[in-house]
């Protein structure tokens, strides 16, 4: 049996649901969640093994603009360092708005070699799916993301689809690097 293993960084600004998504994927509460920003202060690793696929998830502190305090600079550095050696980056955003901090996160992931999947979280608040289409179109214009997947980390909506993408995206080259097999949107 061939085993497939990869590292996935979960990045985004504070309070977009990074830790909630990690907990949902793992099926247990590993990472603390709170409405208070900057609850996650260090990288947290979560490992999920199913069949011949093992994924190591790296939950990161939220990246933010205000860096006056040493702890804030440390958390930003922890988040940017996490994306350097991973096979896949999940960039989480809140479906309600794009902020300067989201733009800062995008600039940090653009320079990385790993594929970037934009995960649009908190879609459980959208009443009609059609309301989400203009948001997805606007987000897709910001960068050529490898995939855009709307989810609700809280309720689990579309998280299985995201996991399937993660598990299927490793096509091994001779160098052993992961590659996204196809580009596009995965809409609800």
Coordinates of N, CA, C and O in Angstrom, one line a residue:
X1 N 0.8 -1.2 0.0 CA 0.0 0.0 0.0 C 0.9 1.2 0.0 O 1.8 1.4 0.8
X2 N 0.6 2.2 -0.9 CA 1.3 3.4 -1.0 C 0.7 4.4 0.0 O -0.6 4.6 0.0
X3 N 1.5 5.0 0.9 CA 1.0 6.0 1.8 C 1.2 7.4 1.2 O 2.3 7.7 0.6
X4 N 0.3 8.3 1.4 CA 0.4 9.7 1.0 C 0.4 10.6 2.3 O -0.6 10.4 3.0
X5 N 1.3 11.4 2.4 CA 1.4 12.3 3.6 C 1.7 13.7 3.1 O 2.4 13.9 2.1
X6 N 1.1 14.7 3.7 CA 1.3 16.1 3.4 C 1.0 17.0 4.5 O 0.3 16.7 5.5
X7 N 1.6 18.2 4.4 CA 1.4 19.3 5.4 C 0.5 20.3 4.8 O 0.7 20.8 3.7
X8 N -0.5 20.8 5.6 CA -1.4 21.8 5.2 C -1.4 22.9 6.3 O -1.7 22.7 7.4
X9 N -1.1 24.1 5.8 CA -1.2 25.3 6.7 C -2.6 25.9 6.6 O -3.1 26.1 5.5
X10 N -3.1 26.3 7.8 CA -4.4 27.0 7.8 C -4.1 28.4 8.3 O -3.7 28.6 9.4
X11 N -4.3 29.4 7.4 CA -3.9 30.8 7.7 C -5.1 31.7 7.4 O -6.0 31.4 6.7
X12 N -5.0 32.9 8.0 CA -6.0 33.9 7.8 C -5.9 34.9 8.9 O -5.1 34.8 9.8
X13 N -6.7 35.9 8.8 CA -6.7 37.0 9.9 C -7.4 36.4 11.1 O -8.0 35.4 11.1
X14 N -7.3 37.2 12.2 CA -8.0 36.7 13.4 C -9.5 36.5 13.3 O -10.2 37.2 12.5
X15 N -10.0 35.5 13.9 CA -11.4 35.2 14.0 C -12.1 34.9 12.7 O -13.3 35.2 12.5
X16 N -11.5 34.2 11.8 CA -12.1 33.8 10.6 C -12.5 32.3 10.7 O -13.2 31.8 9.8
X17 N -12.1 31.6 11.8 CA -12.5 30.2 12.0 C -11.4 29.2 11.8 O -11.8 28.0 11.5
X18 N -10.2 29.6 11.8 CA -9.1 28.6 11.6 C -9.1 27.4 12.6 O -9.1 26.3 12.2
X19 N -9.2 27.7 13.8 CA -9.2 26.7 14.9 C -10.5 25.9 14.8 O -10.4 24.7 15.0
X20 N -11.6 26.5 14.6 CA -12.8 25.8 14.4 C -12.8 24.8 13.3 O -13.2 23.7 13.4
X21 N -12.2 25.2 12.2 CA -12.0 24.3 11.0 C -11.1 23.2 11.4 O -11.5 22.0 11.0
X22 N -10.0 23.4 12.0 CA -9.1 22.3 12.4 C -9.9 21.3 13.3 O -9.8 20.1 13.1
X23 N -10.6 21.8 14.3 CA -11.3 21.0 15.2 C -12.4 20.1 14.5 O -12.6 18.9 14.7
X24 N -13.0 20.8 13.5 CA -14.1 20.1 12.7 C -13.4 18.9 11.9 O -13.9 17.8 11.8
X25 N -12.3 19.2 11.2 CA -11.7 18.2 10.4 C -11.2 17.1 11.2 O -11.3 15.9 10.9
X26 N -10.6 17.4 12.4 CA -10.1 16.3 13.3 C -11.2 15.5 14.0 O -10.9 14.4 14.5
X27 N -12.3 16.1 14.1 CA -13.4 15.5 14.8 C -13.3 15.5 16.3 O -13.9 14.8 17.1
X28 N -12.4 16.4 16.8 CA -12.3 16.6 18.2 C -11.7 18.0 18.5 O -11.2 18.7 17.6
X29 N -11.9 18.5 19.7 CA -11.4 19.8 20.1 C -9.9 19.8 20.5 O -9.6 19.4 21.6
X30 N -9.1 20.1 19.5 CA -7.6 20.2 19.8 C -7.2 21.6 20.0 O -6.4 21.9 20.9
X31 N -7.7 22.5 19.2 CA -7.4 23.9 19.3 C -8.5 24.7 20.0 O -9.6 24.5 19.7
X32 N -8.0 25.6 20.9 CA -9.0 26.4 21.6 C -9.7 27.4 20.6 O -9.1 27.9 19.7
X33 N -11.0 27.6 20.9 CA -11.7 28.6 20.1 C -12.4 29.6 21.0 O -12.7 29.3 22.1
X34 N -12.5 30.8 20.5 CA -13.0 31.9 21.3 C -13.4 33.0 20.4 O -12.9 33.2 19.3
X35 N -14.4 33.9 20.8 CA -14.7 35.1 20.1 C -13.6 36.1 20.2 O -13.6 37.1 19.4
X36 N -12.8 35.9 21.2 CA -11.7 36.9 21.4 C -10.6 36.7 20.4 O -10.1 35.6 20.2
X37 N -10.2 37.7 19.7 CA -9.1 37.6 18.7 C -7.8 37.2 19.4 O -7.5 37.5 20.6
X38 N -6.9 36.6 18.6 CA -5.6 36.1 19.0 C -5.6 35.1 20.2 O -4.8 35.1 21.0
X39 N -6.6 34.2 20.1 CA -6.7 33.1 21.1 C -5.5 32.1 20.8 O -4.9 31.6 21.7
X40 N -5.3 31.8 19.5 CA -4.2 30.9 19.1 C -3.0 31.8 19.0 O -2.9 32.7 18.3
X41 N -2.0 31.4 19.9 CA -0.8 32.2 19.9 C 0.4 31.5 19.4 O 1.5 32.1 19.2
X42 N 0.3 30.2 19.2 CA 1.4 29.4 18.6 C 0.9 28.5 17.5 O -0.4 28.3 17.5
X43 N 1.7 27.9 16.7 CA 1.3 26.9 15.8 C 0.8 25.7 16.5 O 1.4 25.3 17.5
X44 N -0.3 25.1 16.1 CA -0.8 23.9 16.7 C -0.9 22.9 15.5 O -1.5 23.2 14.5
X45 N -0.4 21.7 15.8 CA -0.4 20.6 14.8 C -1.5 19.7 15.1 O -1.7 19.2 16.3
X46 N -2.2 19.3 14.1 CA -3.3 18.3 14.2 C -3.0 17.3 13.1 O -2.8 17.7 11.9
X47 N -3.1 16.0 13.4 CA -2.8 15.0 12.4 C -4.0 14.1 12.2 O -4.6 13.6 13.2
X48 N -4.4 13.9 11.0 CA -5.5 13.1 10.6 C -5.1 12.0 9.6 O -4.5 12.3 8.6
X49 N -5.3 10.7 10.0 CA -5.0 9.6 9.1 C -6.2 8.9 8.8 O -7.0 8.5 9.7
X50 N -6.4 8.7 7.5 CA -7.6 7.9 7.0 C -7.1 7.0 5.9 O -6.6 7.6 4.8
X51 N -7.1 5.7 6.0 CA -6.6 4.9 5.0 C -5.2 5.1 4.7 O -4.4 5.0 5.7
X52 N -4.8 5.3 3.5 CA -3.4 5.6 3.1 C -3.0 7.0 3.1 O -2.0 7.4 2.6
X53 N -3.9 7.9 3.6 CA -3.6 9.3 3.6 C -3.4 9.9 5.0 O -4.3 9.7 5.9
X54 N -2.3 10.5 5.2 CA -2.1 11.2 6.5 C -1.8 12.7 6.2 O -1.0 13.0 5.4
X55 N -2.6 13.5 6.9 CA -2.5 15.0 6.7 C -2.1 15.6 8.0 O -2.8 15.4 9.0
X56 N -1.1 16.4 8.0 CA -0.6 17.2 9.2 C -1.1 18.6 9.0 O -0.6 19.3 8.0
X57 N -2.0 19.0 9.8 CA -2.6 20.4 9.7 C -1.8 21.3 10.6 O -1.6 20.9 11.8
X58 N -1.5 22.5 10.2 CA -0.8 23.5 11.0 C -1.8 24.7 11.2 O -2.0 25.4 10.3
X59 N -2.4 24.8 12.4 CA -3.2 25.9 12.7 C -2.3 27.0 13.2 O -1.4 26.8 14.0
X60 N -2.6 28.2 12.6 CA -1.7 29.3 12.9 C -2.4 30.5 13.6 O -3.6 30.6 13.5
X61 N -1.6 31.3 14.3 CA -2.3 32.5 14.8 C -2.8 33.4 13.7 O -2.3 33.4 12.6
X62 N -3.8 34.2 14.0 CA -4.3 35.1 13.0 C -3.3 36.2 12.7 O -2.7 36.8 13.6
X63 N -3.1 36.5 11.4 CA -2.2 37.5 11.0 C -3.0 38.9 11.1 O -4.1 39.0 10.6
X64 N -2.3 39.9 11.6 CA -2.9 41.2 11.8 C -1.9 42.3 11.7 O -0.7 42.1 11.7
X65 N -2.5 43.5 11.4 CA -1.7 44.7 11.1 C -0.9 45.2 12.3 O 0.2 45.6 12.2
X66 N -1.6 45.3 13.4 CA -1.0 46.0 14.6 C 0.1 45.2 15.2 O -0.1 44.1 15.7
X67 N 1.3 45.7 15.1 CA 2.5 45.0 15.5 C 3.3 45.8 16.5 O 4.5 45.6 16.6
X68 N 2.7 46.6 17.3 CA 3.4 47.4 18.3 C 3.9 46.6 19.4 O 5.0 46.8 19.9
X69 N 3.2 45.6 19.8 CA 3.6 44.7 20.9 C 4.4 43.5 20.4 O 4.2 43.0 19.3
X70 N 5.4 43.1 21.1 CA 6.3 41.9 20.8 C 5.4 40.7 20.5 O 5.7 39.9 19.6
X71 N 4.4 40.4 21.3 CA 3.6 39.2 21.1 C 2.9 39.2 19.8 O 2.8 38.2 19.1
X72 N 2.5 40.4 19.3 CA 1.8 40.5 18.0 C 2.8 40.2 16.9 O 2.5 39.5 15.9
X73 N 4.0 40.8 17.0 CA 5.1 40.5 16.0 C 5.4 39.0 16.0 O 5.6 38.4 14.9
X74 N 5.5 38.4 17.2 CA 5.7 36.9 17.3 C 4.6 36.1 16.6 O 4.9 35.2 15.9
X75 N 3.4 36.5 16.8 CA 2.3 35.7 16.2 C 2.3 35.8 14.7 O 2.0 34.8 14.0
X76 N 2.5 37.0 14.2 CA 2.6 37.2 12.7 C 3.8 36.3 12.2 O 3.6 35.7 11.1
X77 N 4.9 36.3 12.9 CA 6.0 35.6 12.4 C 5.7 34.1 12.4 O 6.1 33.3 11.5
X78 N 5.0 33.6 13.5 CA 4.6 32.2 13.5 C 3.7 31.8 12.4 O 3.9 30.7 11.8
X79 N 2.8 32.7 12.0 CA 1.9 32.4 10.9 C 2.6 32.4 9.5 O 2.4 31.5 8.7
X80 N 3.5 33.4 9.3 CA 4.2 33.5 8.0 C 5.2 32.3 7.9 O 5.4 31.8 6.8
X81 N 5.8 31.9 9.0 CA 6.8 30.8 9.0 C 6.1 29.5 8.6 O 6.7 28.7 7.9
X82 N 4.9 29.3 9.1 CA 4.1 28.1 8.9 C 3.9 27.8 7.4 O 3.8 26.6 7.0
X83 N 3.8 28.8 6.6 CA 3.5 28.5 5.1 C 4.7 28.2 4.3 O 4.6 27.9 3.1
X84 N 5.9 28.4 4.8 CA 7.1 28.2 4.0 C 7.3 26.8 3.6 O 7.8 26.6 2.5
X85 N 7.1 25.8 4.4 CA 7.4 24.4 4.0 C 6.2 23.5 4.0 O 6.4 22.3 4.2
X86 N 5.1 24.0 3.7 CA 3.9 23.1 3.6 C 3.6 22.7 2.1 O 4.1 23.3 1.2
X87 N 2.8 21.7 2.0 CA 2.4 21.2 0.6 C 1.2 21.9 0.1 O 1.0 22.0 -1.1
X88 N 0.4 22.5 1.0 CA -0.9 23.1 0.6 C -1.2 24.2 1.6 O -1.0 24.0 2.8
X89 N -1.8 25.3 1.2 CA -2.2 26.4 2.1 C -3.7 26.6 2.0 O -4.2 26.7 0.9
X90 N -4.4 26.6 3.1 CA -5.8 26.9 3.2 C -5.8 28.3 3.7 O -5.5 28.6 4.9
X91 N -6.3 29.3 2.9 CA -6.4 30.6 3.3 C -7.9 30.9 3.7 O -8.7 30.8 2.8
X92 N -8.2 31.1 4.9 CA -9.6 31.3 5.4 C -9.9 32.7 5.4 O -9.1 33.6 5.8
X93 N -11.1 33.0 4.9 CA -11.7 34.4 4.9 C -13.1 34.3 5.4 O -13.8 33.2 5.2
X94 N -13.6 35.3 6.0 CA -15.0 35.4 6.4 C -15.8 35.9 5.2 O -15.4 36.8 4.5
X95 N -16.9 35.3 4.9 CA -17.7 35.6 3.7 C -18.3 37.0 3.7 O -18.7 37.5 2.7
X96 N -18.2 37.7 4.9 CA -18.9 38.9 5.0 C -18.1 40.1 4.4 O -18.7 41.1 4.0
X97 N -16.8 40.1 4.6 CA -16.0 41.2 4.1 C -14.5 40.9 3.9 O -14.0 39.9 4.5
X98 N -13.9 41.6 3.1 CA -12.4 41.5 2.8 C -11.8 42.7 3.5 O -12.2 43.9 3.4
X99 N -10.8 42.4 4.4 CA -10.2 43.5 5.1 C -8.7 43.7 4.7 O -8.2 42.9 3.9
X100 N -8.1 44.7 5.3 CA -6.6 45.0 5.0 C -5.8 43.8 5.5 O -4.8 43.4 5.0
X101 N -6.3 43.2 6.6 CA -5.6 42.0 7.1 C -5.7 40.8 6.2 O -4.7 40.0 6.1
X102 N -6.9 40.6 5.6 CA -7.0 39.6 4.6 C -6.0 39.8 3.4 O -5.4 38.9 2.9
X103 N -5.9 41.1 3.0 CA -4.9 41.4 2.0 C -3.5 41.1 2.4 O -2.7 40.6 1.6
X104 N -3.2 41.4 3.7 CA -1.9 41.1 4.2 C -1.6 39.6 4.1 O -0.5 39.2 3.8
X105 N -2.6 38.8 4.5 CA -2.4 37.3 4.5 C -2.2 36.9 3.0 O -1.3 36.1 2.7
X106 N -3.0 37.4 2.1 CA -2.9 37.1 0.7 C -1.5 37.4 0.2 O -0.9 36.6 -0.5
X107 N -0.9 38.5 0.5 CA 0.4 38.9 0.1 C 1.5 37.9 0.6 O 2.4 37.5 0.0
X108 N 1.2 37.4 1.9 CA 2.2 36.5 2.5 C 2.1 35.1 1.8 O 3.1 34.5 1.6
X109 N 0.9 34.7 1.3 CA 0.8 33.4 0.7 C 1.1 33.4 -0.8 O 1.5 32.4 -1.4
X110 N 1.0 34.6 -1.4 CA 1.3 34.7 -2.9 C 2.8 34.3 -3.2 O 3.0 33.8 -4.3
X111 N 3.6 34.6 -2.3 CA 5.1 34.4 -2.6 C 5.5 32.9 -2.3 O 6.6 32.6 -2.5
X112 N 4.6 32.1 -1.9 CA 4.9 30.7 -1.5 C 4.7 29.8 -2.8 O 3.9 30.1 -3.7
X113 N 5.4 28.7 -2.7 CA 5.3 27.7 -3.9 C 4.1 26.8 -3.7 O 3.7 26.3 -4.7
X114 N 3.6 26.6 -2.6 CA 2.5 25.7 -2.3 C 1.2 26.3 -3.0 O 1.0 27.5 -3.0
X115 N 0.4 25.4 -3.4 CA -0.9 25.8 -3.9 C -1.8 26.4 -2.8 O -1.6 26.1 -1.7
X116 N -2.6 27.3 -3.2 CA -3.5 28.0 -2.2 C -5.0 27.8 -2.5 O -5.4 28.1 -3.6
X117 N -5.7 27.2 -1.5 CA -7.1 27.1 -1.6 C -7.7 28.1 -0.7 O -7.4 28.3 0.4
X118 N -8.6 28.9 -1.3 CA -9.3 29.9 -0.6 C -10.6 29.3 0.0 O -11.4 28.7 -0.7
X119 N -10.6 29.3 1.3 CA -11.8 28.7 2.0 C -12.6 29.9 2.6 O -12.2 30.6 3.4
X120 N -13.8 30.0 2.0 CA -14.7 31.1 2.4 C -15.6 30.5 3.5 O -16.5 29.7 3.3
X121 N -15.4 31.0 4.7 CA -16.0 30.4 5.9 C -17.3 31.2 6.3 O -17.5 32.3 5.8
X122 N -18.1 30.6 7.1 CA -19.3 31.2 7.7 C -20.4 31.3 6.7 O -21.2 32.3 6.8
X123 N -20.5 30.4 5.8 CA -21.6 30.5 4.8 C -22.9 30.0 5.3 O -23.9 30.1 4.7
X124 N -22.9 29.5 6.6 CA -24.1 29.1 7.2 C -25.0 30.3 7.5 O -26.2 30.1 7.7
X125 N -24.5 31.5 7.4 CA -25.3 32.7 7.5 C -25.9 33.1 6.2 O -26.7 34.1 6.2
X126 N -25.6 32.5 5.1 CA -26.2 32.9 3.8 C -27.5 32.1 3.7 O -27.5 30.9 3.7
X127 N -28.5 32.9 3.4 CA -29.9 32.3 3.3 C -30.0 31.6 1.9 O -30.5 30.5 1.9
X128 N -29.7 32.3 0.9 CA -29.8 31.8 -0.5 C -28.4 31.6 -1.1 O -27.6 32.5 -1.0
X129 N -28.2 30.5 -1.7 CA -26.9 30.2 -2.3 C -26.5 31.2 -3.3 O -25.3 31.5 -3.5
X130 N -27.5 31.8 -4.0 CA -27.2 32.8 -5.1 C -26.6 34.0 -4.5 O -25.8 34.7 -5.2
X131 N -26.8 34.3 -3.2 CA -26.2 35.5 -2.6 C -24.7 35.3 -2.5 O -23.9 36.3 -2.4
X132 N -24.2 34.1 -2.5 CA -22.8 33.8 -2.3 C -22.0 34.0 -3.7 O -20.8 34.3 -3.6
X133 N -22.7 33.9 -4.8 CA -22.0 33.9 -6.1 C -21.2 35.2 -6.3 O -20.0 35.2 -6.7
X134 N -21.8 36.4 -6.1 CA -21.1 37.6 -6.3 C -19.9 37.7 -5.4 O -18.8 38.3 -5.7
X135 N -20.0 37.2 -4.1 CA -18.9 37.2 -3.2 C -17.7 36.4 -3.7 O -16.6 36.8 -3.7
X136 N -18.0 35.2 -4.2 CA -17.0 34.3 -4.8 C -16.4 34.9 -6.0 O -15.2 34.8 -6.2
X137 N -17.2 35.5 -6.8 CA -16.6 36.2 -8.0 C -15.6 37.3 -7.6 O -14.5 37.4 -8.2
X138 N -16.0 38.1 -6.7 CA -15.1 39.2 -6.2 C -13.9 38.6 -5.6 O -12.8 39.1 -5.9
X139 N -14.0 37.6 -4.8 CA -12.8 37.0 -4.2 C -11.9 36.4 -5.2 O -10.6 36.5 -5.1
X140 N -12.4 35.8 -6.3 CA -11.6 35.1 -7.3 C -10.8 36.1 -8.1 O -9.8 35.8 -8.7
X141 N -11.3 37.4 -8.1 CA -10.6 38.4 -8.9 C -9.3 38.9 -8.2 O -8.5 39.5 -8.7
X142 N -9.2 38.6 -6.9 CA -8.0 39.0 -6.1 C -6.8 38.2 -6.3 O -5.7 38.7 -6.1
X143 N -6.9 36.9 -6.7 CA -5.8 36.1 -6.9 C -6.2 34.8 -7.7 O -7.4 34.4 -7.6
X144 N -5.3 34.2 -8.4 CA -5.6 33.0 -9.1 C -5.5 31.8 -8.2 O -4.6 31.0 -8.2
X145 N -6.5 31.7 -7.3 CA -6.5 30.6 -6.3 C -6.7 29.2 -7.0 O -7.3 29.1 -8.0
X146 N -6.1 28.2 -6.4 CA -6.1 26.9 -7.0 C -7.6 26.3 -6.9 O -8.0 25.6 -7.8
X147 N -8.2 26.7 -5.8 CA -9.6 26.3 -5.6 C -10.2 27.4 -4.7 O -9.5 28.0 -3.9
X148 N -11.6 27.5 -4.8 CA -12.3 28.4 -3.9 C -13.5 27.5 -3.4 O -14.3 27.0 -4.2
X149 N -13.5 27.3 -2.0 CA -14.5 26.4 -1.5 C -15.2 27.1 -0.3 O -14.6 27.5 0.7
X150 N -16.5 27.3 -0.4 CA -17.3 27.9 0.7 C -17.6 26.8 1.7 O -18.0 25.7 1.3
X151 N -17.4 27.1 3.0 CA -17.7 26.1 4.0 C -18.3 26.8 5.2 O -18.3 28.1 5.3
X152 N -18.8 26.0 6.1 CA -19.1 26.5 7.5 C -18.4 25.5 8.4 O -18.8 24.4 8.6
X153 N -17.3 26.1 9.0 CA -16.5 25.2 9.9 C -17.4 24.9 11.2 O -17.2 23.8 11.8
X154 N -18.3 25.8 11.5 CA -19.1 25.6 12.7 C -20.1 24.5 12.5 O -20.2 23.6 13.4
X155 N -20.8 24.4 11.4 CA -21.8 23.4 11.2 C -21.3 22.2 10.4 O -21.9 21.2 10.4
X156 N -20.1 22.4 9.8 CA -19.6 21.3 9.0 C -20.0 21.3 7.5 O -19.5 20.4 6.7
X157 N -20.8 22.3 7.1 CA -21.2 22.4 5.7 C -20.0 22.4 4.8 O -19.2 23.3 4.9
X158 N -19.9 21.5 3.8 CA -18.9 21.5 2.8 C -17.5 21.1 3.3 O -16.6 21.1 2.5
X159 N -17.3 20.9 4.6 CA -16.0 20.5 5.1 C -15.5 19.2 4.6 O -14.4 19.0 4.2
X160 N -16.5 18.2 4.4 CA -16.1 17.0 3.8 C -15.6 17.1 2.4 O -14.6 16.5 2.0
X161 N -16.2 18.0 1.7 CA -15.7 18.3 0.3 C -14.3 18.9 0.3 O -13.5 18.5 -0.5
X162 N -14.1 19.8 1.3 CA -12.7 20.3 1.4 C -11.7 19.3 1.8 O -10.6 19.2 1.2
X163 N -12.1 18.4 2.7 CA -11.2 17.3 3.1 C -10.9 16.4 1.9 O -9.8 15.9 1.7
X164 N -11.9 16.1 1.1 CA -11.7 15.2 -0.1 C -10.7 15.9 -1.1 O -9.9 15.2 -1.7
X165 N -10.9 17.2 -1.2 CA -9.9 17.9 -2.1 C -8.5 17.8 -1.5 O -7.6 17.5 -2.3
X166 N -8.3 18.0 -0.2 CA -7.0 17.9 0.4 C -6.4 16.5 0.2 O -5.3 16.4 -0.2
X167 N -7.2 15.5 0.4 CA -6.7 14.1 0.3 C -6.4 13.7 -1.1 O -5.5 12.9 -1.3
X168 N -7.1 14.3 -2.0 CA -6.9 13.9 -3.4 C -5.9 14.8 -4.2 O -5.5 14.5 -5.3
X169 N -5.4 15.8 -3.5 CA -4.6 16.8 -4.3 C -3.1 16.4 -4.4 O -2.4 17.1 -5.1
X170 N -2.7 15.3 -3.7 CA -1.3 15.0 -3.8 C -1.1 14.0 -5.0 O -1.5 12.9 -5.0
X171 N -0.5 14.6 -6.1 CA 0.0 13.8 -7.2 C 1.5 13.8 -7.1 O 2.1 14.8 -7.2
X172 N 2.0 12.6 -6.8 CA 3.5 12.6 -6.5 C 4.3 12.7 -7.8 O 4.1 12.0 -8.7
X173 N 5.2 13.7 -7.7 CA 6.2 13.8 -8.8 C 7.5 13.2 -8.3 O 7.5 12.7 -7.2
X174 N 8.5 13.1 -9.1 CA 9.7 12.5 -8.6 C 10.3 13.2 -7.4 O 10.9 12.6 -6.6
X175 N 10.1 14.5 -7.3 CA 10.6 15.3 -6.2 C 9.7 15.1 -5.0 O 10.1 15.5 -3.9
X176 N 8.5 14.5 -5.1 CA 7.6 14.3 -4.0 C 6.8 15.5 -3.5 O 6.2 15.5 -2.5
X177 N 6.8 16.5 -4.3 CA 6.0 17.7 -4.0 C 4.5 17.5 -4.3 O 4.2 16.8 -5.3
X178 N 3.6 18.1 -3.6 CA 2.2 18.0 -3.9 C 1.8 19.0 -5.0 O 2.4 20.0 -5.1
X179 N 0.8 18.6 -5.7 CA 0.3 19.5 -6.8 C -1.2 19.4 -6.8 O -1.8 18.3 -6.6
X180 N -1.8 20.5 -7.0 CA -3.3 20.5 -7.1 C -3.6 20.0 -8.5 O -2.9 20.4 -9.5
X181 N -4.5 19.0 -8.6 CA -4.7 18.4 -9.9 C -5.5 19.2 -10.9 O -5.4 19.1 -12.1
X182 N -6.4 20.0 -10.4 CA -7.2 20.9 -11.3 C -7.5 22.2 -10.6 O -7.6 22.3 -9.4
X183 N -7.7 23.2 -11.4 CA -8.1 24.5 -10.8 C -9.6 24.7 -11.0 O -10.2 24.1 -11.9
X184 N -10.2 25.5 -10.2 CA -11.6 25.8 -10.4 C -12.3 26.1 -9.0 O -11.7 26.1 -8.0
X185 N -13.6 26.3 -9.1 CA -14.4 26.6 -8.0 C -15.1 25.3 -7.6 O -15.5 24.5 -8.4
X186 N -15.3 25.1 -6.3 CA -16.2 24.1 -5.8 C -17.3 24.7 -5.0 O -17.1 25.0 -3.9
X187 N -18.4 25.0 -5.7 CA -19.4 25.8 -5.1 C -20.5 24.9 -4.5 O -21.0 24.0 -5.2
X188 N -20.8 25.1 -3.3 CA -21.8 24.4 -2.5 C -22.2 23.2 -3.3 O -22.6 22.2 -3.0

